[in-house]
Structure formats: structure tokens, C-alpha cells
């Protein structure tokens, strides 16, 4: 066996079964520093993989080592690693600031250091003002960002983020991606999972693709943007004035189709150009529509797999 | 700034304090924990009621017997037992249900330290609540006998030593039951099932052979109580007989040592199992 670099996140023949159910199977990876995205449809094993990196799950077979340290060695490991999980849950009753501060205390920092690090992280995600309020009153996007603040607060070298862009509005999404890139430029590992294809090349060059528990492709993927624009995609937008938003979107050239969602609190939009569409949406959002969330609606395994693996073979 | 330069023990102490800071707040101020306060302080209600509304004053010796009955039958076996189910099994299982346990497991805290911190949080909370109530039950029970008689009972008679014994029994009940329910929260998906099992085991304790008797919490607790259970009379006899069997008590010192030993064993075991604990909140 060739020795893997001490700077990488290394999976050595890792499998995880939940009883009979396959989580991931025979994963071999060596992830270098920089921004890496882990892409795959729901249920493909992204969360399982990330939970094993952080020791929340133990591999049924194989081993995971991060920069030469195993997650079992919690005291050393978690000074180096920060993980924001996909679980949208928080300890009861805490304000945003208390949440970040409480968990920094577990590191053993003094009150003064804790305070400084907590504010630094909260400022980085742009939540200074709401941090005095209880998390229970936060929007989904704010909850995502306070979790991010908690994960980066101790300045980890390795940052693992499970679906961190889920539920962010377009502006926060762009800011957050810029934050990832800044963190990576400081020399960190930033591993991000997403089931949203068009986000992938906004985020990173290095991509790991998963499907049904297997890593199906890994490497540098460039020029995805153009390919994506050939592929109409569907987006679900939740906002306060869906009818008004629909009327604004009709007739825009990127928009192929607009439908009101059955619950009348959102709409489904089919678009040809993700990037153009998000620019457009930003513009409309500035004119007084409160957009609560934007999420892609095609996340079935088939479309992802076809797009990522079968595209070239199937169209040429 | 780097905590790694401190010795391990000082780091662990800080971490335990940080865990207690988070958990004590959750335990003391949780709305869903209100029933625990009710359970803890409900003996005071009839005691104070008796004092306010009954004009006949029983002999103090009688009340001493009644107190002993309430404490051993209700307080140790029911109130503290279920209070500890509520407090200690929530430490792990409750956080699993809230999906907030992973936050502790993503901090640079050894699982052993996490278990110790959580156990101590539960212990502080339960001792404050149940130990505090035990101390209050004394004046609630005896105040109506008047200042002088109560003073005589407390300071010339055996009152003070009784109080110390009851308080010790309450604290040890929190330690003993607490350790068991902490462990069941680490080990079982539904901690109510092992709690029901333990309740059964503790209830039939009086009928067990001597060796098995000693594998329980209640046997040792009763050994610490200053007065043997009051002898039941009349109709109550059959029901009481289930709970009150001659226990041939162990010496208090031995009882205390054994309880601490059992609890230490259980907590260490829970800490070992916690290393294998996985976060599995179910699929979202
Ligand atoms: N706790 C669990 N128990 C049983 N099966 C699970 C559990 N967690 C995940 N799975 C299964 O493992 C597979 C991978 O899931 P997951 O890692 O959550 O995928 P993703 O994050 O890519 O959506 C899915 O088939 C899922 O149903
Ligand atoms: Mg997932």
C-alpha cells in the first residue's frame, strides 16, 4: 500500500451498513486541502460519509483518517476539525451567541478567548445583530449560518459541511460560497456536500460524486456551467408573494416554465440557465419580495447520474 | 491560549464544568421537567395540610413513624426513582430525541469526560431538588408540634441524626438510580423499558435471597434509613407487605460504600459504552 499524505482526508476501503441497509460501500478516497464538493442525490451516502469522517458513525469496515489523526482521538481530532451537520436542530432555549459560546467552552478556552472567538465567527457569517435573539426564532438560512459559525469558531484546519447552502437565499448563498473560498485560501480543507448540481462548479473544481452508496467519479471537473445550461432544471422557491413573483418571472428568457406550488406558499420554476436565473432572482428580491428559500426540485438519482456520468455518452 | 499546555486533569475539569453549565440549565429550567419538581415536593403538601387543617395533634413519636413510612415507601421508591428516570435518562437519550447530542460529540471532549460531566450535572440537579425537598420535609412534618417539642426532638433527641440519615439516603438514591438511568440512556433506545424492569426488580427485592437482595439499590438505601419500616396494620397489611419485608439491614457504612461502588461501576461501564455510541437520529 502506498502511504497517503498526512495532509489528506483518507478513506481506506470504507463501508458502512445500517443493519441490512447499505450506507456507503468500499470507498477509497484521498482528499487534499482546498474546497471539495461531495455531490449526489438524496440517499447516495453523503451524510454517512461525513458522519464517519467526524466519528459520529463508525465504519463497518475500513478506516478513516484525517491529516493523520483518527476521530477516536477526540481531544486532538476536534481541535483540527469543524463539522456542521445537516441536522436542523439546536439545544433548547439558546440564543445564537450562547450557542456558539457554550460549545467553545467545551474546548477549555478561557472566558475571554471564548468570547473573542465567538464574535469572530459570528461576524464572519454576518449574524452579529440577531445573535442576541433565540435560535428558535431564526429563519432556515440564519440557522444554517449560525451552525456554520459554530463549526468555524475554533478555526479548524478541516471544515466539513453537510448541505450548508440548503435554505439560503441567493444573496446569503453567494456570500457563503465566498466564505468557503476565503477559508480554503487560508489553507483549510473545506468539504461541502450538496445535491444541487449547478452549485458544484460555483463552489469548487474538485468534485466527488456519489450514487447509491458508491463513489462513482472523482476529480477536477471544469466547464460544467455550459453543460448545465443545456439541461433545464427545476427550482422550488418559497416566498411571501408567490403570485407576484410568478408574474415577474413570466416572460424572462431564462425561464421555461412557472407553476404555483399546491400550497400557494411557493412556486416551481423550470429554467435553462441557473446562473442567469439566480441573478434575476437577486434582482427581484431587492424589490421587496421576501424569499425564504430556494431549492432545486430535481434531485432524483436518474437525472444526476445521467447528467454527471452519462451525459457525454448519451448525447454524443 | 492553547489549552493543550494545561495538564490533562485541569482540561478535563474545565470541560466538565462547561458541560455542567449547559446541562444544568436544561435540567433546571425545562418546562417538560416540571413534573419532577412536583414529584419532589409533593410530600410537603399533605404534611403542611395536616399541620394547617387538623386540630388534633398526634404524638410526635407517631409522626416519626409516619415520616419514615412516607420516605421509604413513596419518596425513595417512587419520587426519587422516577425523578432520576426523568433527569438522568434525558442526559443522553433526551438529547438524541432533540437531535442535539452530536454537538458534544464534535467537541474535543473524550467520551469518558462527557459521561462524567453529564452524570455530575444530573447529580447536582437531582441532589438540589430531592435533597432540598428532604430537608424541607422535616419542618413541614414536625412544625405543628410547636417550637419547643421540635427543638427537643431535633437537638436533644434523635431528630438531627434522622435528618442526616434521610438526607444521605436521598443523595445516595440519586447517585444509585442516577448512574443506572444514565447508563440506560446510553445503551437503550427506549429507556422506559429498562426503567420498568428495574422498578420490578426493586419491588420484589424483599422476597429475594440474601445475595440477590444486595444487587439492588433499595436494599442499601433502606439500610441507611434510621427507622425500620412501620409495621402495617389492618387492611393496609396485604398491600404494604409487598413493599415492606424484613430487610435485615446492613450497617450504614457498608451500605454507603456498596452503593458508591455500584454507582462507580455502572458509570465507568456507561463511559466505556459511550465510546461506541453512534449518532443515528434516523433518516431525514
Ligand atoms: N440511521 C439510518 N438507519 C438506516 N438507514 C440509514 C440511516 N441513515 C442513512 N440511511 C440510509 O443510508 C443511505 C445513505 O443515506 P445518507 O448518507 O443520509 O445519504 P445523503 O446524505 O446522500 O442523502 C440511504 O439509503 C439511507 O436511507
Ligand atoms: Mg444527507
mmCIF file with all atom_site columns, N, CA and C in Angstrom, chain A residues 239-242 244-245 248 284-291:
data_model
loop_
_atom_site.group_PDB
_atom_site.id
_atom_site.type_symbol
_atom_site.label_atom_id
_atom_site.label_alt_id
_atom_site.label_comp_id
_atom_site.label_asym_id
_atom_site.label_entity_id
_atom_site.label_seq_id
_atom_site.pdbx_PDB_ins_code
_atom_site.Cartn_x
_atom_site.Cartn_y
_atom_site.Cartn_z
_atom_site.occupancy
_atom_site.B_iso_or_equiv
_atom_site.pdbx_formal_charge
_atom_site.auth_seq_id
_atom_site.auth_comp_id
_atom_site.auth_asym_id
_atom_site.auth_atom_id
_atom_site.pdbx_PDB_model_num
ATOM 1  N N  . UNK A 1 239 ? -41.670 31.945 -0.827  1.00 0.00 ? 239 UNK A N  1
ATOM 2  C CA . UNK A 1 239 ? -41.595 33.380 -0.595  1.00 0.00 ? 239 UNK A CA 1
ATOM 3  C C  . UNK A 1 239 ? -42.952 33.882 -0.119  1.00 0.00 ? 239 UNK A C  1
ATOM 4  N N  . UNK A 1 240 ? -43.006 35.172 0.257   1.00 0.00 ? 240 UNK A N  1
ATOM 5  C CA . UNK A 1 240 ? -44.254 35.688 0.810   1.00 0.00 ? 240 UNK A CA 1
ATOM 6  C C  . UNK A 1 240 ? -45.273 36.051 -0.271  1.00 0.00 ? 240 UNK A C  1
ATOM 7  N N  . UNK A 1 241 ? -44.815 36.381 -1.507  1.00 0.00 ? 241 UNK A N  1
ATOM 8  C CA . UNK A 1 241 ? -45.779 36.781 -2.541  1.00 0.00 ? 241 UNK A CA 1
ATOM 9  C C  . UNK A 1 241 ? -45.588 35.943 -3.802  1.00 0.00 ? 241 UNK A C  1
ATOM 10 N N  . UNK A 1 242 ? -45.965 34.675 -3.762  1.00 0.00 ? 242 UNK A N  1
ATOM 11 C CA . UNK A 1 242 ? -45.685 33.819 -4.922  1.00 0.00 ? 242 UNK A CA 1
ATOM 12 C C  . UNK A 1 242 ? -46.341 34.291 -6.215  1.00 0.00 ? 242 UNK A C  1
ATOM 13 N N  . UNK A 1 244 ? -47.092 37.355 -7.161  1.00 0.00 ? 244 UNK A N  1
ATOM 14 C CA . UNK A 1 244 ? -46.362 38.498 -7.692  1.00 0.00 ? 244 UNK A CA 1
ATOM 15 C C  . UNK A 1 244 ? -45.040 38.047 -8.330  1.00 0.00 ? 244 UNK A C  1
ATOM 16 N N  . UNK A 1 245 ? -44.332 37.155 -7.601  1.00 0.00 ? 245 UNK A N  1
ATOM 17 C CA . UNK A 1 245 ? -43.045 36.678 -8.117  1.00 0.00 ? 245 UNK A CA 1
ATOM 18 C C  . UNK A 1 245 ? -43.246 35.966 -9.445  1.00 0.00 ? 245 UNK A C  1
ATOM 19 N N  . UNK A 1 248 ? -43.566 38.332 -12.225 1.00 0.00 ? 248 UNK A N  1
ATOM 20 C CA . UNK A 1 248 ? -42.280 38.930 -12.590 1.00 0.00 ? 248 UNK A CA 1
ATOM 21 C C  . UNK A 1 248 ? -41.414 37.985 -13.422 1.00 0.00 ? 248 UNK A C  1
ATOM 22 N N  . UNK A 1 284 ? -34.974 40.659 -8.330  1.00 0.00 ? 284 UNK A N  1
ATOM 23 C CA . UNK A 1 284 ? -36.370 40.754 -7.892  1.00 0.00 ? 284 UNK A CA 1
ATOM 24 C C  . UNK A 1 284 ? -36.457 40.818 -6.368  1.00 0.00 ? 284 UNK A C  1
ATOM 25 N N  . UNK A 1 285 ? -35.594 40.063 -5.710  1.00 0.00 ? 285 UNK A N  1
ATOM 26 C CA . UNK A 1 285 ? -35.614 40.038 -4.248  1.00 0.00 ? 285 UNK A CA 1
ATOM 27 C C  . UNK A 1 285 ? -35.339 41.429 -3.684  1.00 0.00 ? 285 UNK A C  1
ATOM 28 N N  . UNK A 1 286 ? -34.520 42.187 -4.380  1.00 0.00 ? 286 UNK A N  1
ATOM 29 C CA . UNK A 1 286 ? -34.222 43.541 -3.912  1.00 0.00 ? 286 UNK A CA 1
ATOM 30 C C  . UNK A 1 286 ? -35.459 44.432 -3.984  1.00 0.00 ? 286 UNK A C  1
ATOM 31 N N  . UNK A 1 287 ? -36.438 44.040 -4.836  1.00 0.00 ? 287 UNK A N  1
ATOM 32 C CA . UNK A 1 287 ? -37.645 44.858 -4.962  1.00 0.00 ? 287 UNK A CA 1
ATOM 33 C C  . UNK A 1 287 ? -38.754 44.439 -4.007  1.00 0.00 ? 287 UNK A C  1
ATOM 34 N N  . UNK A 1 288 ? -38.407 43.892 -2.891  1.00 0.00 ? 288 UNK A N  1
ATOM 35 C CA . UNK A 1 288 ? -39.403 43.725 -1.838  1.00 0.00 ? 288 UNK A CA 1
ATOM 36 C C  . UNK A 1 288 ? -40.105 42.386 -1.750  1.00 0.00 ? 288 UNK A C  1
ATOM 37 N N  . UNK A 1 289 ? -39.639 41.370 -2.464  1.00 0.00 ? 289 UNK A N  1
ATOM 38 C CA . UNK A 1 289 ? -40.220 40.044 -2.238  1.00 0.00 ? 289 UNK A CA 1
ATOM 39 C C  . UNK A 1 289 ? -39.345 39.346 -1.200  1.00 0.00 ? 289 UNK A C  1
ATOM 40 N N  . UNK A 1 290 ? -39.979 38.865 -0.137  1.00 0.00 ? 290 UNK A N  1
ATOM 41 C CA . UNK A 1 290 ? -39.230 38.147 0.897   1.00 0.00 ? 290 UNK A CA 1
ATOM 42 C C  . UNK A 1 290 ? -39.056 36.699 0.472   1.00 0.00 ? 290 UNK A C  1
ATOM 43 N N  . UNK A 1 291 ? -37.856 36.358 0.028   1.00 0.00 ? 291 UNK A N  1
ATOM 44 C CA . UNK A 1 291 ? -37.634 34.975 -0.397  1.00 0.00 ? 291 UNK A CA 1
ATOM 45 C C  . UNK A 1 291 ? -37.114 34.176 0.780   1.00 0.00 ? 291 UNK A C  1
#
